[in-house]
């Protein structure tokens, strides 16, 4: 009988411990879910403001106000379209995009002019690229190359020295190629979608 108790005690202890920590984690998740959602919304708002070259580096309150004052959101086919307006005039459209990076999925936003002739900016919201190498796609030096980038066919060509419109990240050529391919694949689909849904200010 004593032997059974010795075996049963650790089993019961582990069950009680597991139940306790499960309830604890559930409580923490419930208590912080609203804060997490707010922070995730701020990440998106900052990203959208960035691709439109608007200041998204202020306080949370400043970012929320600027986003509310300048950006309209429409949803078409379960897709968010961010519309930047200044004095009731459309200055650009931004879209979610995603694609395969070197180590995982890269997601972000890309903005285009109302006439679909230029990329206004690009930003990456999440990725799994190596810090210090492919992770440098977050750096301004790389992202700034997309500012007011005229769209052509193909949209993105690496190596400015040989006539391209984008320089690869030193030491992270594969990630640079992945971003190139991602943009080149997403842009035609985004333009087609935008035209079909009426997000186009051109002839």
JSON list of N, CA, C and O in Angstrom, two decimals, residues 147-192:
[
{"chain": "A", "resi": 147, "resn": "UNK", "atom": "N", "xyz": [10.99, 54.16, -52.08]},
{"chain": "A", "resi": 147, "resn": "UNK", "atom": "CA", "xyz": [10.27, 55.42, -52.06]},
{"chain": "A", "resi": 147, "resn": "UNK", "atom": "C", "xyz": [10.13, 55.98, -53.48]},
{"chain": "A", "resi": 147, "resn": "UNK", "atom": "O", "xyz": [11.11, 56.17, -54.20]},
{"chain": "A", "resi": 148, "resn": "UNK", "atom": "N", "xyz": [8.86, 56.22, -53.88]},
{"chain": "A", "resi": 148, "resn": "UNK", "atom": "CA", "xyz": [8.56, 56.81, -55.19]},
{"chain": "A", "resi": 148, "resn": "UNK", "atom": "C", "xyz": [9.25, 56.05, -56.32]},
{"chain": "A", "resi": 148, "resn": "UNK", "atom": "O", "xyz": [9.77, 56.63, -57.27]},
{"chain": "A", "resi": 149, "resn": "UNK", "atom": "N", "xyz": [9.22, 54.73, -56.19]},
{"chain": "A", "resi": 149, "resn": "UNK", "atom": "CA", "xyz": [9.85, 53.86, -57.18]},
{"chain": "A", "resi": 149, "resn": "UNK", "atom": "C", "xyz": [8.90, 53.65, -58.35]},
{"chain": "A", "resi": 149, "resn": "UNK", "atom": "O", "xyz": [7.79, 53.14, -58.19]},
{"chain": "A", "resi": 150, "resn": "UNK", "atom": "N", "xyz": [9.33, 54.06, -59.54]},
{"chain": "A", "resi": 150, "resn": "UNK", "atom": "CA", "xyz": [8.50, 53.91, -60.73]},
{"chain": "A", "resi": 150, "resn": "UNK", "atom": "C", "xyz": [8.33, 52.42, -61.04]},
{"chain": "A", "resi": 150, "resn": "UNK", "atom": "O", "xyz": [9.30, 51.66, -61.05]},
{"chain": "A", "resi": 151, "resn": "UNK", "atom": "N", "xyz": [7.09, 52.02, -61.26]},
{"chain": "A", "resi": 151, "resn": "UNK", "atom": "CA", "xyz": [6.82, 50.62, -61.54]},
{"chain": "A", "resi": 151, "resn": "UNK", "atom": "C", "xyz": [7.00, 50.33, -63.02]},
{"chain": "A", "resi": 151, "resn": "UNK", "atom": "O", "xyz": [6.49, 51.03, -63.88]},
{"chain": "A", "resi": 152, "resn": "UNK", "atom": "N", "xyz": [7.78, 49.29, -63.29]},
{"chain": "A", "resi": 152, "resn": "UNK", "atom": "CA", "xyz": [8.03, 48.88, -64.67]},
{"chain": "A", "resi": 152, "resn": "UNK", "atom": "C", "xyz": [7.92, 47.36, -64.72]},
{"chain": "A", "resi": 152, "resn": "UNK", "atom": "O", "xyz": [7.56, 46.72, -63.74]},
{"chain": "A", "resi": 153, "resn": "UNK", "atom": "N", "xyz": [8.23, 46.78, -65.84]},
{"chain": "A", "resi": 153, "resn": "UNK", "atom": "CA", "xyz": [8.16, 45.33, -65.99]},
{"chain": "A", "resi": 153, "resn": "UNK", "atom": "C", "xyz": [9.54, 44.78, -66.32]},
{"chain": "A", "resi": 153, "resn": "UNK", "atom": "O", "xyz": [10.05, 45.04, -67.41]},
{"chain": "A", "resi": 154, "resn": "UNK", "atom": "N", "xyz": [10.18, 44.03, -65.40]},
{"chain": "A", "resi": 154, "resn": "UNK", "atom": "CA", "xyz": [9.69, 43.68, -64.06]},
{"chain": "A", "resi": 154, "resn": "UNK", "atom": "C", "xyz": [9.82, 44.87, -63.12]},
{"chain": "A", "resi": 154, "resn": "UNK", "atom": "O", "xyz": [10.61, 45.78, -63.36]},
{"chain": "A", "resi": 155, "resn": "UNK", "atom": "N", "xyz": [9.05, 44.87, -62.07]},
{"chain": "A", "resi": 155, "resn": "UNK", "atom": "CA", "xyz": [9.03, 46.00, -61.15]},
{"chain": "A", "resi": 155, "resn": "UNK", "atom": "C", "xyz": [10.36, 46.19, -60.46]},
{"chain": "A", "resi": 155, "resn": "UNK", "atom": "O", "xyz": [10.90, 47.28, -60.41]},
{"chain": "A", "resi": 156, "resn": "UNK", "atom": "N", "xyz": [10.92, 45.11, -59.90]},
{"chain": "A", "resi": 156, "resn": "UNK", "atom": "CA", "xyz": [12.15, 45.19, -59.13]},
{"chain": "A", "resi": 156, "resn": "UNK", "atom": "C", "xyz": [13.26, 44.39, -59.80]},
{"chain": "A", "resi": 156, "resn": "UNK", "atom": "O", "xyz": [13.08, 43.23, -60.13]},
{"chain": "A", "resi": 157, "resn": "UNK", "atom": "N", "xyz": [14.38, 45.07, -60.02]},
{"chain": "A", "resi": 157, "resn": "UNK", "atom": "CA", "xyz": [15.57, 44.39, -60.57]},
{"chain": "A", "resi": 157, "resn": "UNK", "atom": "C", "xyz": [16.73, 44.73, -59.65]},
{"chain": "A", "resi": 157, "resn": "UNK", "atom": "O", "xyz": [16.99, 45.90, -59.35]},
{"chain": "A", "resi": 158, "resn": "UNK", "atom": "N", "xyz": [17.42, 43.71, -59.17]},
{"chain": "A", "resi": 158, "resn": "UNK", "atom": "CA", "xyz": [18.56, 43.95, -58.28]},
{"chain": "A", "resi": 158, "resn": "UNK", "atom": "C", "xyz": [19.77, 44.48, -59.03]},
{"chain": "A", "resi": 158, "resn": "UNK", "atom": "O", "xyz": [19.92, 44.27, -60.23]},
{"chain": "A", "resi": 159, "resn": "UNK", "atom": "N", "xyz": [20.63, 45.17, -58.29]},
{"chain": "A", "resi": 159, "resn": "UNK", "atom": "CA", "xyz": [21.92, 45.68, -58.75]},
{"chain": "A", "resi": 159, "resn": "UNK", "atom": "C", "xyz": [21.78, 46.95, -59.60]},
{"chain": "A", "resi": 159, "resn": "UNK", "atom": "O", "xyz": [21.66, 46.92, -60.82]},
{"chain": "A", "resi": 160, "resn": "UNK", "atom": "N", "xyz": [21.84, 48.07, -58.93]},
{"chain": "A", "resi": 160, "resn": "UNK", "atom": "CA", "xyz": [21.75, 49.36, -59.61]},
{"chain": "A", "resi": 160, "resn": "UNK", "atom": "C", "xyz": [22.92, 49.59, -60.56]},
{"chain": "A", "resi": 160, "resn": "UNK", "atom": "O", "xyz": [22.80, 50.34, -61.53]},
{"chain": "A", "resi": 161, "resn": "UNK", "atom": "N", "xyz": [24.07, 48.96, -60.27]},
{"chain": "A", "resi": 161, "resn": "UNK", "atom": "CA", "xyz": [25.25, 49.14, -61.12]},
{"chain": "A", "resi": 161, "resn": "UNK", "atom": "C", "xyz": [25.03, 48.62, -62.53]},
{"chain": "A", "resi": 161, "resn": "UNK", "atom": "O", "xyz": [25.71, 49.04, -63.47]},
{"chain": "A", "resi": 162, "resn": "UNK", "atom": "N", "xyz": [24.10, 47.70, -62.68]},
{"chain": "A", "resi": 162, "resn": "UNK", "atom": "CA", "xyz": [23.84, 47.13, -64.02]},
{"chain": "A", "resi": 162, "resn": "UNK", "atom": "C", "xyz": [22.44, 47.48, -64.52]},
{"chain": "A", "resi": 162, "resn": "UNK", "atom": "O", "xyz": [21.86, 46.75, -65.32]},
{"chain": "A", "resi": 163, "resn": "UNK", "atom": "N", "xyz": [21.91, 48.59, -64.02]},
{"chain": "A", "resi": 163, "resn": "UNK", "atom": "CA", "xyz": [20.62, 49.07, -64.51]},
{"chain": "A", "resi": 163, "resn": "UNK", "atom": "C", "xyz": [19.43, 48.67, -63.67]},
{"chain": "A", "resi": 163, "resn": "UNK", "atom": "O", "xyz": [18.29, 48.98, -64.04]},
{"chain": "A", "resi": 164, "resn": "UNK", "atom": "N", "xyz": [19.65, 48.00, -62.55]},
{"chain": "A", "resi": 164, "resn": "UNK", "atom": "CA", "xyz": [18.54, 47.65, -61.67]},
{"chain": "A", "resi": 164, "resn": "UNK", "atom": "C", "xyz": [18.06, 48.84, -60.87]},
{"chain": "A", "resi": 164, "resn": "UNK", "atom": "O", "xyz": [18.64, 49.93, -60.93]},
{"chain": "A", "resi": 165, "resn": "UNK", "atom": "N", "xyz": [16.99, 48.66, -60.14]},
{"chain": "A", "resi": 165, "resn": "UNK", "atom": "CA", "xyz": [16.45, 49.77, -59.35]},
{"chain": "A", "resi": 165, "resn": "UNK", "atom": "C", "xyz": [16.50, 49.48, -57.85]},
{"chain": "A", "resi": 165, "resn": "UNK", "atom": "O", "xyz": [15.93, 50.21, -57.07]},
{"chain": "A", "resi": 166, "resn": "UNK", "atom": "N", "xyz": [17.22, 48.42, -57.46]},
{"chain": "A", "resi": 166, "resn": "UNK", "atom": "CA", "xyz": [17.30, 48.07, -56.05]},
{"chain": "A", "resi": 166, "resn": "UNK", "atom": "C", "xyz": [18.64, 47.40, -55.78]},
{"chain": "A", "resi": 166, "resn": "UNK", "atom": "O", "xyz": [19.07, 46.53, -56.54]},
{"chain": "A", "resi": 167, "resn": "UNK", "atom": "N", "xyz": [19.32, 47.83, -54.74]},
{"chain": "A", "resi": 167, "resn": "UNK", "atom": "CA", "xyz": [20.56, 47.19, -54.32]},
{"chain": "A", "resi": 167, "resn": "UNK", "atom": "C", "xyz": [20.26, 46.13, -53.27]},
{"chain": "A", "resi": 167, "resn": "UNK", "atom": "O", "xyz": [19.49, 46.37, -52.34]},
{"chain": "A", "resi": 168, "resn": "UNK", "atom": "N", "xyz": [20.90, 44.98, -53.42]},
{"chain": "A", "resi": 168, "resn": "UNK", "atom": "CA", "xyz": [20.74, 43.91, -52.43]},
{"chain": "A", "resi": 168, "resn": "UNK", "atom": "C", "xyz": [21.42, 44.30, -51.13]},
{"chain": "A", "resi": 168, "resn": "UNK", "atom": "O", "xyz": [22.29, 45.17, -51.09]},
{"chain": "A", "resi": 169, "resn": "UNK", "atom": "N", "xyz": [21.02, 43.63, -50.06]},
{"chain": "A", "resi": 169, "resn": "UNK", "atom": "CA", "xyz": [21.66, 43.83, -48.75]},
{"chain": "A", "resi": 169, "resn": "UNK", "atom": "C", "xyz": [22.97, 43.06, -48.75]},
{"chain": "A", "resi": 169, "resn": "UNK", "atom": "O", "xyz": [23.00, 41.87, -49.08]},
{"chain": "A", "resi": 170, "resn": "UNK", "atom": "N", "xyz": [24.04, 43.72, -48.40]},
{"chain": "A", "resi": 170, "resn": "UNK", "atom": "CA", "xyz": [25.35, 43.07, -48.37]},
{"chain": "A", "resi": 170, "resn": "UNK", "atom": "C", "xyz": [25.33, 41.89, -47.40]},
{"chain": "A", "resi": 170, "resn": "UNK", "atom": "O", "xyz": [24.97, 42.03, -46.24]},
{"chain": "A", "resi": 171, "resn": "UNK", "atom": "N", "xyz": [25.68, 40.71, -47.89]},
{"chain": "A", "resi": 171, "resn": "UNK", "atom": "CA", "xyz": [25.71, 39.52, -47.05]},
{"chain": "A", "resi": 171, "resn": "UNK", "atom": "C", "xyz": [24.38, 38.83, -46.91]},
{"chain": "A", "resi": 171, "resn": "UNK", "atom": "O", "xyz": [24.27, 37.82, -46.21]},
{"chain": "A", "resi": 172, "resn": "UNK", "atom": "N", "xyz": [23.35, 39.36, -47.57]},
{"chain": "A", "resi": 172, "resn": "UNK", "atom": "CA", "xyz": [22.01, 38.76, -47.47]},
{"chain": "A", "resi": 172, "resn": "UNK", "atom": "C", "xyz": [21.34, 38.76, -48.85]},
{"chain": "A", "resi": 172, "resn": "UNK", "atom": "O", "xyz": [20.20, 39.19, -49.01]},
{"chain": "A", "resi": 173, "resn": "UNK", "atom": "N", "xyz": [22.07, 38.25, -49.82]},
{"chain": "A", "resi": 173, "resn": "UNK", "atom": "CA", "xyz": [21.55, 38.25, -51.19]},
{"chain": "A", "resi": 173, "resn": "UNK", "atom": "C", "xyz": [20.29, 37.42, -51.32]},
{"chain": "A", "resi": 173, "resn": "UNK", "atom": "O", "xyz": [19.35, 37.81, -52.03]},
{"chain": "A", "resi": 174, "resn": "UNK", "atom": "N", "xyz": [20.23, 36.28, -50.64]},
{"chain": "A", "resi": 174, "resn": "UNK", "atom": "CA", "xyz": [19.05, 35.42, -50.76]},
{"chain": "A", "resi": 174, "resn": "UNK", "atom": "C", "xyz": [17.79, 36.08, -50.23]},
{"chain": "A", "resi": 174, "resn": "UNK", "atom": "O", "xyz": [16.72, 35.97, -50.82]},
{"chain": "A", "resi": 175, "resn": "UNK", "atom": "N", "xyz": [17.91, 36.79, -49.12]},
{"chain": "A", "resi": 175, "resn": "UNK", "atom": "CA", "xyz": [16.75, 37.52, -48.59]},
{"chain": "A", "resi": 175, "resn": "UNK", "atom": "C", "xyz": [16.37, 38.64, -49.55]},
{"chain": "A", "resi": 175, "resn": "UNK", "atom": "O", "xyz": [15.18, 38.89, -49.79]},
{"chain": "A", "resi": 176, "resn": "UNK", "atom": "N", "xyz": [17.36, 39.32, -50.11]},
{"chain": "A", "resi": 176, "resn": "UNK", "atom": "CA", "xyz": [17.09, 40.40, -51.07]},
{"chain": "A", "resi": 176, "resn": "UNK", "atom": "C", "xyz": [16.37, 39.85, -52.29]},
{"chain": "A", "resi": 176, "resn": "UNK", "atom": "O", "xyz": [15.42, 40.47, -52.80]},
{"chain": "A", "resi": 177, "resn": "UNK", "atom": "N", "xyz": [16.80, 38.69, -52.76]},
{"chain": "A", "resi": 177, "resn": "UNK", "atom": "CA", "xyz": [16.13, 38.05, -53.90]},
{"chain": "A", "resi": 177, "resn": "UNK", "atom": "C", "xyz": [14.70, 37.67, -53.54]},
{"chain": "A", "resi": 177, "resn": "UNK", "atom": "O", "xyz": [13.79, 37.80, -54.36]},
{"chain": "A", "resi": 178, "resn": "UNK", "atom": "N", "xyz": [14.51, 37.21, -52.30]},
{"chain": "A", "resi": 178, "resn": "UNK", "atom": "CA", "xyz": [13.17, 36.83, -51.86]},
{"chain": "A", "resi": 178, "resn": "UNK", "atom": "C", "xyz": [12.25, 38.04, -51.83]},
{"chain": "A", "resi": 178, "resn": "UNK", "atom": "O", "xyz": [11.09, 37.96, -52.26]},
{"chain": "A", "resi": 179, "resn": "UNK", "atom": "N", "xyz": [12.76, 39.17, -51.35]},
{"chain": "A", "resi": 179, "resn": "UNK", "atom": "CA", "xyz": [11.95, 40.40, -51.33]},
{"chain": "A", "resi": 179, "resn": "UNK", "atom": "C", "xyz": [11.65, 40.84, -52.75]},
{"chain": "A", "resi": 179, "resn": "UNK", "atom": "O", "xyz": [10.51, 41.23, -53.07]},
{"chain": "A", "resi": 180, "resn": "UNK", "atom": "N", "xyz": [12.64, 40.78, -53.61]},
{"chain": "A", "resi": 180, "resn": "UNK", "atom": "CA", "xyz": [12.42, 41.14, -55.02]},
{"chain": "A", "resi": 180, "resn": "UNK", "atom": "C", "xyz": [11.30, 40.31, -55.63]},
{"chain": "A", "resi": 180, "resn": "UNK", "atom": "O", "xyz": [10.37, 40.84, -56.24]},
{"chain": "A", "resi": 181, "resn": "UNK", "atom": "N", "xyz": [11.40, 38.99, -55.46]},
{"chain": "A", "resi": 181, "resn": "UNK", "atom": "CA", "xyz": [10.39, 38.10, -56.04]},
{"chain": "A", "resi": 181, "resn": "UNK", "atom": "C", "xyz": [9.02, 38.34, -55.42]},
{"chain": "A", "resi": 181, "resn": "UNK", "atom": "O", "xyz": [7.99, 38.30, -56.10]},
{"chain": "A", "resi": 182, "resn": "UNK", "atom": "N", "xyz": [9.02, 38.59, -54.11]},
{"chain": "A", "resi": 182, "resn": "UNK", "atom": "CA", "xyz": [7.77, 38.83, -53.40]},
{"chain": "A", "resi": 182, "resn": "UNK", "atom": "C", "xyz": [7.05, 40.06, -53.95]},
{"chain": "A", "resi": 182, "resn": "UNK", "atom": "O", "xyz": [5.85, 40.04, -54.22]},
{"chain": "A", "resi": 183, "resn": "UNK", "atom": "N", "xyz": [7.80, 41.14, -54.12]},
{"chain": "A", "resi": 183, "resn": "UNK", "atom": "CA", "xyz": [7.21, 42.38, -54.64]},
{"chain": "A", "resi": 183, "resn": "UNK", "atom": "C", "xyz": [6.75, 42.18, -56.08]},
{"chain": "A", "resi": 183, "resn": "UNK", "atom": "O", "xyz": [5.64, 42.58, -56.46]},
{"chain": "A", "resi": 184, "resn": "UNK", "atom": "N", "xyz": [7.58, 41.54, -56.88]},
{"chain": "A", "resi": 184, "resn": "UNK", "atom": "CA", "xyz": [7.23, 41.34, -58.29]},
{"chain": "A", "resi": 184, "resn": "UNK", "atom": "C", "xyz": [6.00, 40.45, -58.45]},
{"chain": "A", "resi": 184, "resn": "UNK", "atom": "O", "xyz": [5.25, 40.59, -59.43]},
{"chain": "A", "resi": 185, "resn": "UNK", "atom": "N", "xyz": [5.79, 39.53, -57.51]},
{"chain": "A", "resi": 185, "resn": "UNK", "atom": "CA", "xyz": [4.61, 38.67, -57.56]},
{"chain": "A", "resi": 185, "resn": "UNK", "atom": "C", "xyz": [3.37, 39.39, -57.04]},
{"chain": "A", "resi": 185, "resn": "UNK", "atom": "O", "xyz": [2.27, 39.20, -57.57]},
{"chain": "A", "resi": 186, "resn": "UNK", "atom": "N", "xyz": [3.55, 40.20, -56.00]},
{"chain": "A", "resi": 186, "resn": "UNK", "atom": "CA", "xyz": [2.40, 40.86, -55.37]},
{"chain": "A", "resi": 186, "resn": "UNK", "atom": "C", "xyz": [1.89, 42.06, -56.16]},
{"chain": "A", "resi": 186, "resn": "UNK", "atom": "O", "xyz": [0.68, 42.29, -56.20]},
{"chain": "A", "resi": 187, "resn": "UNK", "atom": "N", "xyz": [2.80, 42.81, -56.76]},
{"chain": "A", "resi": 187, "resn": "UNK", "atom": "CA", "xyz": [2.39, 44.05, -57.44]},
{"chain": "A", "resi": 187, "resn": "UNK", "atom": "C", "xyz": [1.35, 43.81, -58.54]},
{"chain": "A", "resi": 187, "resn": "UNK", "atom": "O", "xyz": [0.31, 44.48, -58.55]},
{"chain": "A", "resi": 188, "resn": "UNK", "atom": "N", "xyz": [1.57, 42.89, -59.48]},
{"chain": "A", "resi": 188, "resn": "UNK", "atom": "CA", "xyz": [0.54, 42.70, -60.52]},
{"chain": "A", "resi": 188, "resn": "UNK", "atom": "C", "xyz": [-0.82, 42.30, -59.94]},
{"chain": "A", "resi": 188, "resn": "UNK", "atom": "O", "xyz": [-1.86, 42.78, -60.39]},
{"chain": "A", "resi": 189, "resn": "UNK", "atom": "N", "xyz": [-0.80, 41.44, -58.92]},
{"chain": "A", "resi": 189, "resn": "UNK", "atom": "CA", "xyz": [-2.05, 41.00, -58.30]},
{"chain": "A", "resi": 189, "resn": "UNK", "atom": "C", "xyz": [-2.74, 42.16, -57.59]},
{"chain": "A", "resi": 189, "resn": "UNK", "atom": "O", "xyz": [-3.95, 42.32, -57.67]},
{"chain": "A", "resi": 190, "resn": "UNK", "atom": "N", "xyz": [-1.94, 43.00, -56.92]},
{"chain": "A", "resi": 190, "resn": "UNK", "atom": "CA", "xyz": [-2.50, 44.16, -56.21]},
{"chain": "A", "resi": 190, "resn": "UNK", "atom": "C", "xyz": [-3.09, 45.15, -57.21]},
{"chain": "A", "resi": 190, "resn": "UNK", "atom": "O", "xyz": [-4.19, 45.68, -57.01]},
{"chain": "A", "resi": 191, "resn": "UNK", "atom": "N", "xyz": [-2.38, 45.41, -58.30]},
{"chain": "A", "resi": 191, "resn": "UNK", "atom": "CA", "xyz": [-2.87, 46.36, -59.31]},
{"chain": "A", "resi": 191, "resn": "UNK", "atom": "C", "xyz": [-4.17, 45.86, -59.96]},
{"chain": "A", "resi": 191, "resn": "UNK", "atom": "O", "xyz": [-5.10, 46.64, -60.18]},
{"chain": "A", "resi": 192, "resn": "UNK", "atom": "N", "xyz": [-4.21, 44.58, -60.25]},
{"chain": "A", "resi": 192, "resn": "UNK", "atom": "CA", "xyz": [-5.43, 44.02, -60.85]},
{"chain": "A", "resi": 192, "resn": "UNK", "atom": "C", "xyz": [-6.60, 44.13, -59.89]},
{"chain": "A", "resi": 192, "resn": "UNK", "atom": "O", "xyz": [-7.71, 44.53, -60.27]}
]
